[in-house]
Coordinates of C-alpha atoms in Angstrom, one line a residue:
X21 CA 115.0 98.2 90.7
X22 CA 114.1 101.6 89.2
X23 CA 110.6 102.8 89.3
X24 CA 109.1 102.2 85.9
X25 CA 108.5 105.2 83.7
X26 CA 105.7 103.6 81.8
X27 CA 102.9 101.2 82.9
X28 CA 103.0 99.3 79.6
X29 CA 105.2 99.3 76.5
X30 CA 103.7 97.2 73.7
X31 CA 105.2 95.8 70.4
X32 CA 102.5 95.2 67.8
X33 CA 101.5 95.6 64.2
X34 CA 101.3 99.2 63.2
X35 CA 98.1 99.1 61.0
X36 CA 95.6 101.8 59.9
X37 CA 92.2 100.4 60.1
X38 CA 89.9 101.2 57.2
X39 CA 86.1 100.5 58.3
X40 CA 83.0 100.7 56.4
X41 CA 79.4 99.2 57.0
X42 CA 78.2 96.8 54.5
X43 CA 75.5 94.3 53.5
X44 CA 75.8 90.5 53.9
X45 CA 75.3 90.3 50.0
X46 CA 78.6 92.3 49.5
X47 CA 80.4 89.7 51.9
X48 CA 79.1 86.9 49.6
X49 CA 79.8 88.7 46.4
X50 CA 83.5 89.4 47.5
X51 CA 83.7 85.8 48.8
X52 CA 85.0 87.1 52.1
X53 CA 85.4 84.9 55.3
X54 CA 82.6 86.6 57.3
X55 CA 83.7 87.3 60.9
X56 CA 87.3 86.1 60.4
X57 CA 90.6 87.7 59.7
X58 CA 92.1 87.0 56.2
X59 CA 95.5 88.1 55.1
X60 CA 95.6 89.8 51.7
X61 CA 98.5 91.2 49.4
X62 CA 98.6 94.9 48.2
X63 CA 96.7 94.0 45.2
X64 CA 94.0 92.3 47.2
X65 CA 93.8 95.2 49.5
X66 CA 93.5 97.6 46.7
X67 CA 90.5 95.6 45.0
X68 CA 88.7 95.4 48.4
X69 CA 89.1 99.0 49.1
X70 CA 87.6 99.8 45.7
X71 CA 84.6 97.7 46.7
X72 CA 84.2 99.4 49.9
X73 CA 81.3 102.1 50.7
X74 CA 82.4 105.4 52.5
X75 CA 85.1 104.3 55.1
X76 CA 86.8 106.0 58.1
X77 CA 90.6 105.5 58.7
X78 CA 92.1 105.3 62.2
X79 CA 95.3 103.9 63.5
X80 CA 94.7 100.4 64.6
X81 CA 96.4 97.0 65.3
X82 CA 95.6 94.8 68.2
X83 CA 98.3 96.1 70.8
X84 CA 97.9 99.8 69.7
X85 CA 94.2 99.5 70.2
X86 CA 94.9 98.1 73.7
X87 CA 97.3 101.2 74.5
X88 CA 94.7 103.6 73.4
X89 CA 92.3 102.1 75.8
X90 CA 94.8 102.2 78.7
X91 CA 95.8 105.7 77.8
X92 CA 92.1 106.8 77.9
X93 CA 92.1 105.1 81.5
X94 CA 95.0 107.3 82.5
X95 CA 97.9 104.6 82.1
X96 CA 101.4 105.9 80.7
X97 CA 102.0 103.9 77.5
X98 CA 104.6 103.6 74.8
X99 CA 104.3 101.6 71.5
X100 CA 106.8 100.1 69.1
X101 CA 105.7 99.2 65.6
X102 CA 106.8 99.7 61.9
X103 CA 105.2 102.1 59.5
X104 CA 106.3 103.0 56.0
X105 CA 107.1 106.6 54.9
X106 CA 103.8 107.3 53.4
X107 CA 100.3 108.9 53.8
X108 CA 99.0 106.0 55.8
X109 CA 102.1 105.9 58.0
X110 CA 101.5 109.6 58.7
X111 CA 97.8 108.8 59.7
X112 CA 99.0 106.0 62.1
X113 CA 101.6 108.3 63.7
X114 CA 99.4 111.1 64.0
X115 CA 96.5 109.1 65.7
X116 CA 98.7 107.1 68.1
X117 CA 100.3 110.2 69.3
X118 CA 97.1 112.2 69.6
X119 CA 95.8 109.8 72.2
X120 CA 98.8 110.3 74.5
X121 CA 101.0 107.3 73.6
X122 CA 104.6 107.7 73.0
X123 CA 105.7 106.4 69.5
X124 CA 109.1 107.0 68.2
X125 CA 109.9 103.9 65.9
X126 CA 111.5 105.4 62.6
X127 CA 109.3 105.0 59.5
X128 CA 110.7 102.7 56.9
X129 CA 111.8 104.0 53.5
X130 CA 110.5 102.1 50.3
X131 CA 108.1 99.3 49.8
X132 CA 106.1 97.6 51.1
X133 CA 103.6 100.4 52.1
X134 CA 102.1 100.8 55.6
X135 CA 99.8 98.0 56.7
X136 CA 96.0 98.4 56.6
X137 CA 93.1 96.3 57.7
X138 CA 89.9 96.6 55.7
X139 CA 87.0 96.1 57.9
X140 CA 83.6 95.3 56.5
X141 CA 81.0 95.6 59.2
X142 CA 77.6 93.7 58.6
X143 CA 74.2 94.8 60.2
X144 CA 74.7 92.1 62.9
X145 CA 77.8 94.0 64.2
X146 CA 80.1 91.2 62.9
X147 CA 83.3 92.4 61.5
X148 CA 85.1 90.8 58.6
X149 CA 88.8 91.7 58.5
X150 CA 91.1 91.5 55.5
X151 CA 94.6 92.6 56.5
X152 CA 97.6 93.7 54.2
X153 CA 100.6 93.5 56.7
X154 CA 103.1 95.7 54.7
X155 CA 105.7 97.5 56.5
X156 CA 104.6 96.3 59.9
X157 CA 106.2 92.7 59.1
X158 CA 109.6 94.4 58.9
X159 CA 110.3 95.6 62.4
X160 CA 113.9 94.8 63.0
X161 CA 115.4 94.1 66.5
X162 CA 117.7 97.2 65.7
X163 CA 114.5 99.3 66.0
X164 CA 114.1 98.5 69.6
X165 CA 115.4 100.8 72.4
X166 CA 116.5 98.5 75.3
X167 CA 116.4 101.4 77.7
X168 CA 112.8 102.0 76.7
X169 CA 111.8 98.3 77.0
X170 CA 113.3 98.2 80.4
X171 CA 111.6 101.4 81.6
X172 CA 108.0 99.8 81.4
X173 CA 106.4 97.8 84.2
X174 CA 104.8 95.4 81.8
X175 CA 106.0 94.5 78.3
X176 CA 102.8 93.6 76.1
X177 CA 103.4 91.4 73.0
X178 CA 101.0 90.9 70.2
X179 CA 100.9 87.3 68.9
X180 CA 99.9 88.5 65.3
X181 CA 103.5 89.8 65.1
X182 CA 105.2 86.4 65.8
X183 CA 104.5 85.3 62.3
X184 CA 107.3 87.1 60.4
X185 CA 110.8 86.5 61.2
X186 CA 112.2 90.0 61.8
X187 CA 109.7 91.1 64.4
X188 CA 109.7 87.6 66.1
X189 CA 113.6 87.9 66.7
X190 CA 112.8 91.6 68.1
X191 CA 110.1 90.3 70.4
X192 CA 112.4 87.6 71.7
X193 CA 115.1 90.2 72.3
X194 CA 112.5 92.4 74.1
X195 CA 111.4 89.5 76.4
X196 CA 115.1 89.2 77.5
X197 CA 115.6 92.8 78.2
X198 CA 112.3 93.0 80.2
X199 CA 113.1 89.9 82.2
X200 CA 116.7 91.1 83.0
X201 CA 115.1 94.4 84.1
X202 CA 112.7 92.5 86.6
X203 CA 109.8 93.5 84.6
X204 CA 106.7 91.6 83.5
X205 CA 105.9 90.1 80.3
X206 CA 102.2 90.0 79.0
X207 CA 101.4 88.1 75.8
X208 CA 98.1 87.9 73.8
X209 CA 97.7 85.0 71.5
X210 CA 95.7 87.2 68.8
X211 CA 94.0 84.6 66.8
X212 CA 93.7 80.6 66.6
X213 CA 95.5 80.6 63.2
X214 CA 98.6 82.2 64.8
X215 CA 98.6 79.4 67.5
X216 CA 98.1 76.9 64.6
X217 CA 101.3 77.9 63.1
X218 CA 103.4 79.0 66.2
X219 CA 102.0 76.8 69.1
X220 CA 105.2 75.1 69.7
X221 CA 106.9 78.5 70.3
X222 CA 104.2 79.8 72.5
X223 CA 103.9 76.6 74.6
X224 CA 107.7 76.7 74.9
X225 CA 107.5 80.5 76.2
X226 CA 104.8 79.3 78.7
X227 CA 106.8 76.3 79.9
X228 CA 110.0 78.2 80.2
X229 CA 108.3 80.9 82.5
X230 CA 108.9 83.6 80.0
X231 CA 105.2 84.9 80.1
X232 CA 103.7 86.4 83.4
X233 CA 100.2 87.4 82.0
X234 CA 98.6 85.5 79.1
X235 CA 95.5 86.6 77.3
X236 CA 93.6 84.0 75.2
X237 CA 89.8 83.6 74.1
X238 CA 88.1 80.4 74.3
X239 CA 88.9 79.3 70.8
X240 CA 92.7 80.4 71.3
X241 CA 92.8 78.3 74.4
X242 CA 91.6 75.2 72.7
X243 CA 94.2 75.6 70.0
X244 CA 96.8 76.2 72.5
X245 CA 95.9 73.0 74.6
X246 CA 94.1 70.8 72.1
X247 CA 91.4 70.6 74.6
X248 CA 88.0 71.7 73.5
X249 CA 86.5 71.5 77.0
X250 CA 87.1 75.2 78.2
X251 CA 87.4 74.4 82.0
X252 CA 90.0 71.6 81.1
X253 CA 91.8 73.9 79.0
X254 CA 91.9 76.6 81.8
X255 CA 93.4 74.1 84.3
X256 CA 96.0 72.8 82.0
X257 CA 97.5 76.4 81.4
X258 CA 96.6 78.0 84.8
X259 CA 99.4 76.5 86.6
X260 CA 102.1 77.5 84.1
X261 CA 101.6 81.2 84.1
X262 CA 101.4 83.6 87.0
X263 CA 98.2 85.1 85.5
X264 CA 95.9 83.5 82.8
X265 CA 93.0 85.6 81.4
X266 CA 90.5 83.8 79.2
X267 CA 87.5 85.6 77.6
X268 CA 84.3 84.0 76.3
X269 CA 82.5 86.8 74.5
X270 CA 79.0 86.9 75.6
X271 CA 79.7 84.3 78.4
X272 CA 82.0 86.6 80.2
X273 CA 85.7 86.0 81.4
X274 CA 87.7 84.1 83.8
X275 CA 91.2 84.9 85.4
X276 CA 93.4 82.6 87.4
X277 CA 96.4 84.1 89.2
X278 CA 98.7 82.3 91.6
X279 CA 95.8 79.8 92.3
X280 CA 93.0 82.3 92.9
X281 CA 90.1 82.3 90.4
X282 CA 87.9 85.1 89.5
X283 CA 84.8 85.1 87.0
X284 CA 82.8 88.0 85.5
X285 CA 79.8 88.1 83.3
X286 CA 79.8 90.2 80.2
X287 CA 78.5 93.8 80.9
X288 CA 75.0 94.1 79.6
X289 CA 74.6 96.1 76.5
X290 CA 71.5 97.3 74.4
X291 CA 72.8 96.4 71.0
X292 CA 76.1 95.1 69.6
X293 CA 77.2 97.3 66.8
X294 CA 80.6 96.1 65.8
X295 CA 82.8 93.7 67.8
X296 CA 86.1 95.2 66.3
X297 CA 88.7 95.6 69.2
X298 CA 86.6 93.8 71.9
X299 CA 89.4 91.7 73.1
X300 CA 91.9 94.6 72.7
X301 CA 89.8 96.7 75.0
X302 CA 89.2 93.9 77.4
X303 CA 93.0 93.6 77.7
X304 CA 93.2 97.5 78.1
X305 CA 90.9 97.4 81.1
X306 CA 92.5 94.3 82.7
X307 CA 96.0 95.5 82.3
X308 CA 95.3 98.9 83.7
X309 CA 93.7 97.4 86.8
X310 CA 96.7 95.0 87.1
X311 CA 99.2 97.8 86.7
X312 CA 97.4 99.6 89.7
X313 CA 97.3 96.5 91.9
X314 CA 93.6 96.0 91.8
X315 CA 92.0 92.7 92.8
X316 CA 91.7 89.9 90.0
X317 CA 87.8 90.5 90.1
X318 CA 88.2 94.3 89.7
X319 CA 90.7 93.8 86.8
X320 CA 88.2 91.6 84.9
X321 CA 85.2 94.0 85.5
X322 CA 87.4 96.8 84.0
X323 CA 88.1 94.8 81.0
X324 CA 84.4 93.8 80.7
X325 CA 83.3 97.5 81.0
X326 CA 85.9 98.6 78.3
X327 CA 84.9 95.7 75.8
X328 CA 81.2 96.5 76.2
X329 CA 81.7 100.2 75.4
X330 CA 83.7 99.3 72.3
X331 CA 81.2 97.0 70.8
X332 CA 78.3 99.5 71.3
X333 CA 79.7 101.6 68.4
X334 CA 81.9 101.3 65.3
X335 CA 85.5 101.2 65.4
X336 CA 88.1 100.0 68.1
X337 CA 88.6 103.3 69.9
X338 CA 86.4 104.4 72.7
X339 CA 83.8 107.1 72.1
X340 CA 82.8 107.5 75.8
X341 CA 85.0 108.7 78.5
X342 CA 86.4 105.3 79.6
X343 CA 87.9 106.7 82.8
X344 CA 84.6 108.2 84.0
X345 CA 82.7 105.1 82.7
X346 CA 84.8 102.6 84.7
X347 CA 84.7 104.7 87.7
X348 CA 80.8 105.0 87.7
X349 CA 80.3 101.2 87.0
X350 CA 82.8 100.0 89.6
X351 CA 81.2 102.5 92.1

């Protein structure tokens, strides 16, 4: 087997995050689902953008955020995702390449426009996300470069992208390519509503042994297993995947790999400013550790350190030097 060129290649939604602080009153006034993620159409996205205060734009999307964290930790990464030929598409391309991630998926002509996520952040740090998925839903299997997929040690798939038909078939194809090349497949469930819609698919992938590393939070685990007791849920899935990583927000995280279990507490933090990207950055720390052959506990600690950094400020991109931070905390 050839030496991998990349630590991780990810397939995910190519989304531009548009973030703005706001009051709880505005959330009520706009009748938004506080703390949740709601899909909106292009008209809805325009309406919410008009109601926003001053905002900052940065390339986002769950898997892209994870890669940005990994790149900051020194990992070699590439991203596959669909943007449109428009201004926000240019923002996405520039931002992701600027943090050292290879991104060569050709932009798509015509409508719909590039995906965006309008994020309203209340004073308690809770983020309310309203996502117009636009062009990101039209990633065709033809946009995949099989050689590129096979050149990464780990293929990382974003559950959000399982919803639309084209990207779903692209991801199934990528899983086949990665497995034939002897690479690992990592999967993040993304959100409970995705599991509610595609749980049978995900459970089949798990049962067929197609997933090597599975990331879930406690709510997603409950949706996947139908078991509200966290420990019971863990034991139901742990035997079916080589590595299970389950996060529990302030209660820390658990990982089970080949029968070995490790657990870490959440990293202490003075104030939670914005929880956007906490799970994405946890995955970044864990996957970087895993790619380097670190122990299960060290991988979890790296995840917890990265997640704590990200929730201490606005946005899903690190502001501190993650590499130095992890090195200092791990001692």
